[in-house]
Amino acid sequence: MQQATGRQAQEGEHQAAARLPKSLVRLAALLPVEDLSARVLATVDRSDWMDGPDDPFGRIAAALFRSRRSHVVLTGPPGVGKTAVLEELARRAVSGRLPSLVGWLWLRIDCRNVGPEDSRACLEEIFAGVLQLPQPLVLCLDGLAALLKRANGGSNRPFLCTLLTRGEIRVVGTMTPWEQADVVGGDAEMLRLFTRIDVAEPDEGRALRIAEREATRLAAARSLVLESTVVRRAVSWASLFLLNESHPSKGLRLLEEAIERRDFQRQFEGSTSPIVTVDDVAQVLAERTGMPAAMIAGSSPEADFEPLLTAAVVGCRIRSHGVL
């Protein structure tokens, strides 16, 4: 079944490439390219992820409509959902919920893994392809910072600014706040062209609502069901133990791995239970953190933190009665 799944994924990639305009086929051999205009209406509706006072879509649409600062940089830590914002933005435009963007083409290119030595060539290839497409067009560059860095400390900022004067194209890029400070900083031309919009990390309540819906969908796709408390426990544990990651991604990743773990046990290890449990999540988190699953779940009668703290703390001696 695993081989069949791999073949299906390859076939899906070939079909997606076949649907791309001819001018982008060569680019698609270098970078992941998606025609969002053709795909977003068939994907899962995530509109409730961002509804509320932090809804960024009206601000993005207003920026793209302007004649100055008419390109956008979405900034936020990894895992807060910047790519999901791009997809939902395209969905709302294609479905008519953003009237100022109706009729625009939407193209997403994943640039996050472009190296400094390849960034100039990739940037040239991207614009050589998109300038041949029907316009107006919104070019979503996921990981824009990677395209701006050149080897030996150089920058592609002037080149990008020159390219943005050609054609009726708007760019929506994503990067982290520290990348924005590093590669954009106080560059006057970039600040004249781009509007920065921060994507905030959702609080735990919203992260829970996101995780409940997404995890239910993922489990149903594998004919599994979720134990009643598993989503709430996963989000809570993610907040407690995965401090260097952000919601909603960190809770969702725990749940996704727990679902896949249960499916693997059912298919290949003789398990008959279709229920994804709290213990499944604890086992996944134990693999991620090195902490015993029983300690994470609170089921260990003696929670001995000394070995873990000894390995983590530098500069002091730890004993069972306190810290020296």
Short mmCIF file of C-alpha atoms in Angstrom, two decimals:
data_model
loop_
_atom_site.label_atom_id
_atom_site.label_comp_id
_atom_site.label_asym_id
_atom_site.label_seq_id
_atom_site.Cartn_x
_atom_site.Cartn_y
_atom_site.Cartn_z
CA MET A 1 0.00 0.00 0.00
CA GLN A 2 2.89 2.34 0.77
CA GLN A 3 4.27 1.83 -2.74
CA ALA A 4 0.84 2.46 -4.22
CA THR A 5 0.56 5.68 -2.24
CA GLY A 6 3.94 6.78 -3.55
CA ARG A 7 2.88 6.09 -7.13
CA GLN A 8 -0.35 8.02 -6.59
CA ALA A 9 1.64 10.99 -5.24
CA GLN A 10 3.94 10.93 -8.27
CA GLU A 11 0.96 10.72 -10.62
CA GLY A 12 -0.62 13.68 -8.82
CA GLU A 13 2.56 15.70 -9.23
CA HIS A 14 2.74 14.87 -12.96
CA GLN A 15 -0.93 15.83 -13.43
CA ALA A 16 -0.39 19.11 -11.57
CA ALA A 17 2.63 19.89 -13.75
CA ALA A 18 0.62 19.08 -16.87
CA ARG A 19 -2.01 21.65 -15.85
CA LEU A 20 0.55 24.45 -15.50
CA PRO A 21 0.98 26.98 -18.34
CA LYS A 22 3.81 26.08 -20.72
CA SER A 23 5.89 29.04 -19.57
CA LEU A 24 6.07 27.52 -16.07
CA VAL A 25 6.90 23.90 -16.91
CA ARG A 26 10.65 24.53 -16.80
CA LEU A 27 10.28 26.47 -13.54
CA ALA A 28 8.25 23.62 -12.02
CA ALA A 29 11.23 21.33 -12.57
CA LEU A 30 13.25 23.58 -10.24
CA LEU A 31 10.73 24.69 -7.60
CA PRO A 32 7.30 23.59 -6.33
CA VAL A 33 4.76 25.62 -8.35
CA GLU A 34 0.99 25.69 -7.83
CA ASP A 35 -1.77 27.35 -9.82
CA LEU A 36 -3.89 28.41 -6.85
CA SER A 37 -6.63 29.77 -9.09
CA ALA A 38 -7.40 26.23 -10.26
CA ARG A 39 -7.00 24.50 -6.89
CA VAL A 40 -8.23 26.49 -3.91
CA LEU A 41 -11.97 26.01 -4.39
CA ALA A 42 -11.47 22.22 -4.24
CA THR A 43 -9.45 22.30 -1.01
CA VAL A 44 -10.56 22.40 2.60
CA ASP A 45 -12.21 25.69 3.60
CA ARG A 46 -10.10 27.29 6.33
CA SER A 47 -11.94 30.60 6.51
CA ASP A 48 -12.65 30.22 10.24
CA TRP A 49 -8.92 30.03 11.00
CA MET A 50 -8.55 33.77 10.71
CA ASP A 51 -12.03 35.22 11.20
CA GLY A 52 -12.04 37.85 13.91
CA PRO A 53 -10.12 41.02 14.83
CA ASP A 54 -6.84 39.62 13.43
CA ASP A 55 -8.36 38.82 10.01
CA PRO A 56 -5.62 39.98 7.59
CA PHE A 57 -7.49 39.62 4.29
CA GLY A 58 -9.06 43.06 4.07
CA ARG A 59 -5.71 44.69 4.78
CA ILE A 60 -3.97 42.54 2.16
CA ALA A 61 -6.63 43.30 -0.47
CA ALA A 62 -6.37 47.04 0.26
CA ALA A 63 -2.58 46.93 -0.10
CA LEU A 64 -2.74 45.05 -3.41
CA PHE A 65 -5.21 47.65 -4.73
CA ARG A 66 -2.92 50.61 -4.03
CA SER A 67 -0.50 52.18 -6.50
CA ARG A 68 2.21 52.54 -3.83
CA ARG A 69 3.33 49.87 -1.36
CA SER A 70 1.16 47.59 -3.45
CA HIS A 71 3.09 44.39 -2.71
CA VAL A 72 2.83 42.53 0.61
CA VAL A 73 5.19 40.73 2.98
CA LEU A 74 3.45 38.44 5.48
CA THR A 75 5.66 38.04 8.53
CA GLY A 76 5.33 35.61 11.42
CA PRO A 77 7.21 32.80 13.18
CA PRO A 78 7.30 29.35 11.51
CA GLY A 79 4.08 27.43 12.09
CA VAL A 80 1.59 30.29 12.56
CA GLY A 81 -0.10 29.60 9.20
CA LYS A 82 1.38 32.04 6.67
CA THR A 83 0.96 29.53 3.84
CA ALA A 84 -2.62 28.89 4.97
CA VAL A 85 -3.22 32.66 4.77
CA LEU A 86 -1.96 32.64 1.16
CA GLU A 87 -4.33 29.81 0.24
CA GLU A 88 -7.32 31.35 2.00
CA LEU A 89 -6.57 34.73 0.42
CA ALA A 90 -6.67 33.09 -3.02
CA ARG A 91 -9.87 31.23 -2.11
CA ARG A 92 -11.65 34.41 -1.10
CA ALA A 93 -10.50 36.21 -4.25
CA VAL A 94 -11.47 33.39 -6.63
CA SER A 95 -14.86 32.90 -4.93
CA GLY A 96 -15.68 36.63 -5.12
CA ARG A 97 -15.38 37.44 -1.40
CA LEU A 98 -12.66 39.99 -2.22
CA PRO A 99 -14.22 41.96 -5.12
CA SER A 100 -11.09 44.02 -5.83
CA LEU A 101 -9.21 40.80 -6.69
CA VAL A 102 -11.84 39.02 -8.78
CA GLY A 103 -10.42 37.85 -12.10
CA TRP A 104 -6.79 37.83 -10.99
CA LEU A 105 -4.62 34.75 -11.49
CA TRP A 106 -3.02 33.26 -8.36
CA LEU A 107 0.30 31.45 -8.51
CA ARG A 108 2.22 30.05 -5.51
CA ILE A 109 5.93 29.16 -5.65
CA ASP A 110 7.73 27.56 -2.70
CA CYS A 111 11.12 29.27 -2.51
CA ARG A 112 12.06 28.33 1.05
CA ASN A 113 14.85 25.93 0.07
CA VAL A 114 16.58 28.11 -2.53
CA GLY A 115 20.26 28.62 -1.66
CA PRO A 116 22.07 31.98 -1.94
CA GLU A 117 24.13 30.69 -4.87
CA ASP A 118 20.97 29.88 -6.84
CA SER A 119 18.73 32.76 -5.81
CA ARG A 120 19.47 35.11 -8.73
CA ALA A 121 18.90 32.39 -11.35
CA CYS A 122 15.66 31.29 -9.67
CA LEU A 123 14.39 34.87 -9.49
CA GLU A 124 15.16 35.38 -13.18
CA GLU A 125 13.43 32.09 -14.08
CA ILE A 126 10.35 32.96 -12.02
CA PHE A 127 9.78 36.32 -13.69
CA ALA A 128 10.68 35.00 -17.16
CA GLY A 129 7.82 32.54 -16.73
CA VAL A 130 5.18 34.69 -15.05
CA LEU A 131 5.59 37.67 -17.37
CA GLN A 132 4.28 35.44 -20.18
CA LEU A 133 1.07 34.65 -18.27
CA PRO A 134 -2.25 36.48 -18.58
CA GLN A 135 -2.41 39.39 -16.18
CA PRO A 136 -3.33 40.76 -13.64
CA LEU A 137 -1.59 38.16 -11.50
CA VAL A 138 -0.78 37.68 -7.82
CA LEU A 139 2.54 35.91 -7.35
CA CYS A 140 2.73 34.24 -3.93
CA LEU A 141 6.39 33.65 -3.05
CA ASP A 142 6.47 31.38 0.00
CA GLY A 143 9.88 32.02 1.58
CA LEU A 144 10.66 35.27 -0.20
CA ALA A 145 13.73 35.93 1.97
CA ALA A 146 15.61 33.04 0.33
CA LEU A 147 15.28 34.74 -3.07
CA LEU A 148 16.74 37.98 -1.75
CA LYS A 149 19.97 36.52 -0.33
CA ARG A 150 23.01 36.14 -2.56
CA ALA A 151 26.32 34.43 -1.90
CA ASN A 152 29.02 36.37 -0.01
CA GLY A 153 26.48 38.68 1.61
CA GLY A 154 25.04 40.12 -1.59
CA SER A 155 21.38 40.95 -2.16
CA ASN A 156 18.81 40.60 -4.96
CA ARG A 157 16.68 43.44 -3.59
CA PRO A 158 17.52 45.93 -6.37
CA PHE A 159 16.89 43.29 -9.03
CA LEU A 160 13.51 42.34 -7.53
CA CYS A 161 12.48 46.00 -7.29
CA THR A 162 13.32 46.45 -10.98
CA LEU A 163 11.31 43.36 -11.95
CA LEU A 164 8.28 44.63 -10.05
CA THR A 165 8.00 47.62 -12.37
CA ARG A 166 7.17 45.30 -15.28
CA GLY A 167 3.68 43.99 -15.97
CA GLU A 168 0.57 44.03 -13.84
CA ILE A 169 1.89 41.74 -11.14
CA ARG A 170 1.48 41.88 -7.38
CA VAL A 171 3.77 39.90 -5.07
CA VAL A 172 2.70 38.47 -1.71
CA GLY A 173 5.74 37.03 0.05
CA THR A 174 6.20 35.26 3.38
CA MET A 175 9.12 35.42 5.79
CA THR A 176 9.85 35.39 9.50
CA PRO A 177 10.25 38.67 11.43
CA TRP A 178 14.00 38.09 11.82
CA GLU A 179 14.33 37.43 8.08
CA GLN A 180 12.48 40.67 7.43
CA ALA A 181 14.89 42.55 9.67
CA ASP A 182 17.88 40.86 8.01
CA VAL A 183 17.06 41.00 4.28
CA VAL A 184 14.72 44.04 4.12
CA GLY A 185 15.57 46.14 7.17
CA GLY A 186 15.52 49.83 6.28
CA ASP A 187 15.91 49.42 2.50
CA ALA A 188 14.06 52.48 1.20
CA GLU A 189 13.04 50.97 -2.14
CA MET A 190 11.67 47.80 -0.57
CA LEU A 191 9.74 49.86 1.99
CA ARG A 192 8.33 51.96 -0.86
CA LEU A 193 7.09 48.85 -2.69
CA PHE A 194 6.04 46.48 0.12
CA THR A 195 3.48 46.63 2.92
CA ARG A 196 4.33 44.46 5.93
CA ILE A 197 1.43 42.57 7.54
CA ASP A 198 2.09 40.43 10.61
CA VAL A 199 0.40 37.04 10.99
CA ALA A 200 -0.11 36.52 14.71
CA GLU A 201 0.11 33.16 16.46
CA PRO A 202 -3.41 32.07 17.46
CA ASP A 203 -4.17 31.71 21.13
CA GLU A 204 -4.72 28.24 22.54
CA GLY A 205 -8.51 28.49 22.19
CA ARG A 206 -8.34 29.19 18.47
CA ALA A 207 -5.54 26.64 18.03
CA LEU A 208 -7.86 24.08 19.62
CA ARG A 209 -10.70 24.86 17.20
CA ILE A 210 -8.33 24.58 14.25
CA ALA A 211 -6.88 21.31 15.53
CA GLU A 212 -10.30 19.76 16.19
CA ARG A 213 -11.45 20.28 12.62
CA GLU A 214 -8.22 19.40 10.89
CA ALA A 215 -7.55 16.31 13.02
CA THR A 216 -11.09 15.03 12.49
CA ARG A 217 -10.61 15.38 8.74
CA LEU A 218 -7.22 13.64 8.80
CA ALA A 219 -8.54 10.77 10.91
CA ALA A 220 -11.61 10.28 8.73
CA ALA A 221 -9.40 10.08 5.63
CA ARG A 222 -7.75 7.01 7.19
CA SER A 223 -11.03 5.55 8.55
CA LEU A 224 -9.99 6.32 12.12
CA VAL A 225 -11.76 8.12 14.96
CA LEU A 226 -10.39 10.37 17.69
CA GLU A 227 -10.69 9.70 21.39
CA SER A 228 -12.84 12.41 22.98
CA THR A 229 -10.01 14.21 24.80
CA VAL A 230 -7.16 13.60 22.37
CA VAL A 231 -7.25 16.94 20.52
CA ARG A 232 -7.49 19.05 23.66
CA ARG A 233 -4.64 17.10 25.28
CA ALA A 234 -2.45 17.39 22.17
CA VAL A 235 -2.86 21.17 21.96
CA SER A 236 -2.24 21.56 25.70
CA TRP A 237 0.88 19.40 25.60
CA ALA A 238 2.16 21.26 22.55
CA SER A 239 1.87 24.52 24.51
CA LEU A 240 3.65 22.99 27.50
CA PHE A 241 6.47 21.03 25.87
CA LEU A 242 7.14 22.47 22.38
CA LEU A 243 8.17 25.97 23.40
CA ASN A 244 10.28 26.66 20.30
CA GLU A 245 7.37 26.03 17.92
CA SER A 246 4.14 27.91 17.22
CA HIS A 247 0.42 27.20 17.16
CA PRO A 248 -1.48 25.97 15.21
CA SER A 249 1.27 23.95 13.52
CA LYS A 250 2.76 22.31 16.60
CA GLY A 251 -0.50 20.83 17.84
CA LEU A 252 -1.53 19.73 14.37
CA ARG A 253 1.79 17.99 13.74
CA LEU A 254 1.46 16.02 16.97
CA LEU A 255 -2.02 14.90 15.99
CA GLU A 256 -1.05 14.08 12.41
CA GLU A 257 1.82 11.87 13.56
CA ALA A 258 -0.41 10.18 16.16
CA ILE A 259 -3.01 9.45 13.47
CA GLU A 260 -0.36 8.02 11.14
CA ARG A 261 1.09 5.97 14.00
CA ARG A 262 -2.29 4.40 14.74
CA ASP A 263 -2.90 3.71 11.05
CA PHE A 264 0.51 2.01 10.73
CA GLN A 265 -0.18 -0.18 13.78
CA ARG A 266 -3.54 -1.19 12.35
CA GLN A 267 -2.21 -2.02 8.90
CA PHE A 268 1.14 -3.63 9.71
CA GLU A 269 1.34 -4.52 13.40
CA GLY A 270 -1.92 -6.37 13.97
CA SER A 271 -3.77 -3.72 15.96
CA THR A 272 -7.54 -3.80 15.52
CA SER A 273 -8.38 -0.53 17.25
CA PRO A 274 -9.40 2.36 14.96
CA ILE A 275 -9.25 4.87 17.85
CA VAL A 276 -6.48 7.47 18.07
CA THR A 277 -5.80 7.81 21.80
CA VAL A 278 -4.08 10.16 24.19
CA ASP A 279 -1.39 7.50 24.58
CA ASP A 280 -0.67 7.72 20.83
CA VAL A 281 -0.03 11.45 21.19
CA ALA A 282 2.12 10.89 24.29
CA GLN A 283 4.26 8.38 22.39
CA VAL A 284 4.79 10.84 19.53
CA LEU A 285 5.69 13.63 21.94
CA ALA A 286 8.05 11.30 23.79
CA GLU A 287 9.93 10.68 20.54
CA ARG A 288 10.11 14.42 19.91
CA THR A 289 11.28 15.48 23.38
CA GLY A 290 13.04 12.43 24.85
CA MET A 291 10.73 12.48 27.88
CA PRO A 292 9.04 9.20 28.92
CA ALA A 293 5.51 8.91 27.56
CA ALA A 294 4.18 7.95 31.01
CA MET A 295 5.64 11.13 32.47
CA ILE A 296 4.06 13.26 29.73
CA ALA A 297 0.68 11.60 30.27
CA GLY A 298 0.96 11.93 34.06
CA SER A 299 0.49 8.20 34.55
CA SER A 300 3.93 7.52 36.03
CA PRO A 301 3.78 7.00 39.83
CA GLU A 302 7.29 8.43 40.19
CA ALA A 303 8.05 11.32 37.86
CA ASP A 304 11.84 11.55 38.10
CA PHE A 305 12.94 14.69 36.26
CA GLU A 306 16.55 14.52 37.50
CA PRO A 307 18.08 12.70 34.47
CA LEU A 308 16.31 15.03 32.02
CA LEU A 309 17.26 18.19 33.89
CA THR A 310 20.83 16.98 34.32
CA ALA A 311 21.11 16.59 30.55
CA ALA A 312 19.50 19.98 29.87
CA VAL A 313 20.99 22.27 32.54
CA VAL A 314 24.58 23.46 32.24
CA GLY A 315 26.52 25.13 35.04
CA CYS A 316 24.94 23.64 38.17
CA ARG A 317 24.65 20.31 39.98
CA ILE A 318 21.19 18.81 40.47
CA ARG A 319 20.22 16.40 43.21
CA SER A 320 16.90 14.90 44.26
CA HIS A 321 16.35 17.43 47.09
CA GLY A 322 17.06 20.58 45.17
CA VAL A 323 19.46 22.55 43.02
CA LEU A 324 22.94 23.55 44.18
#
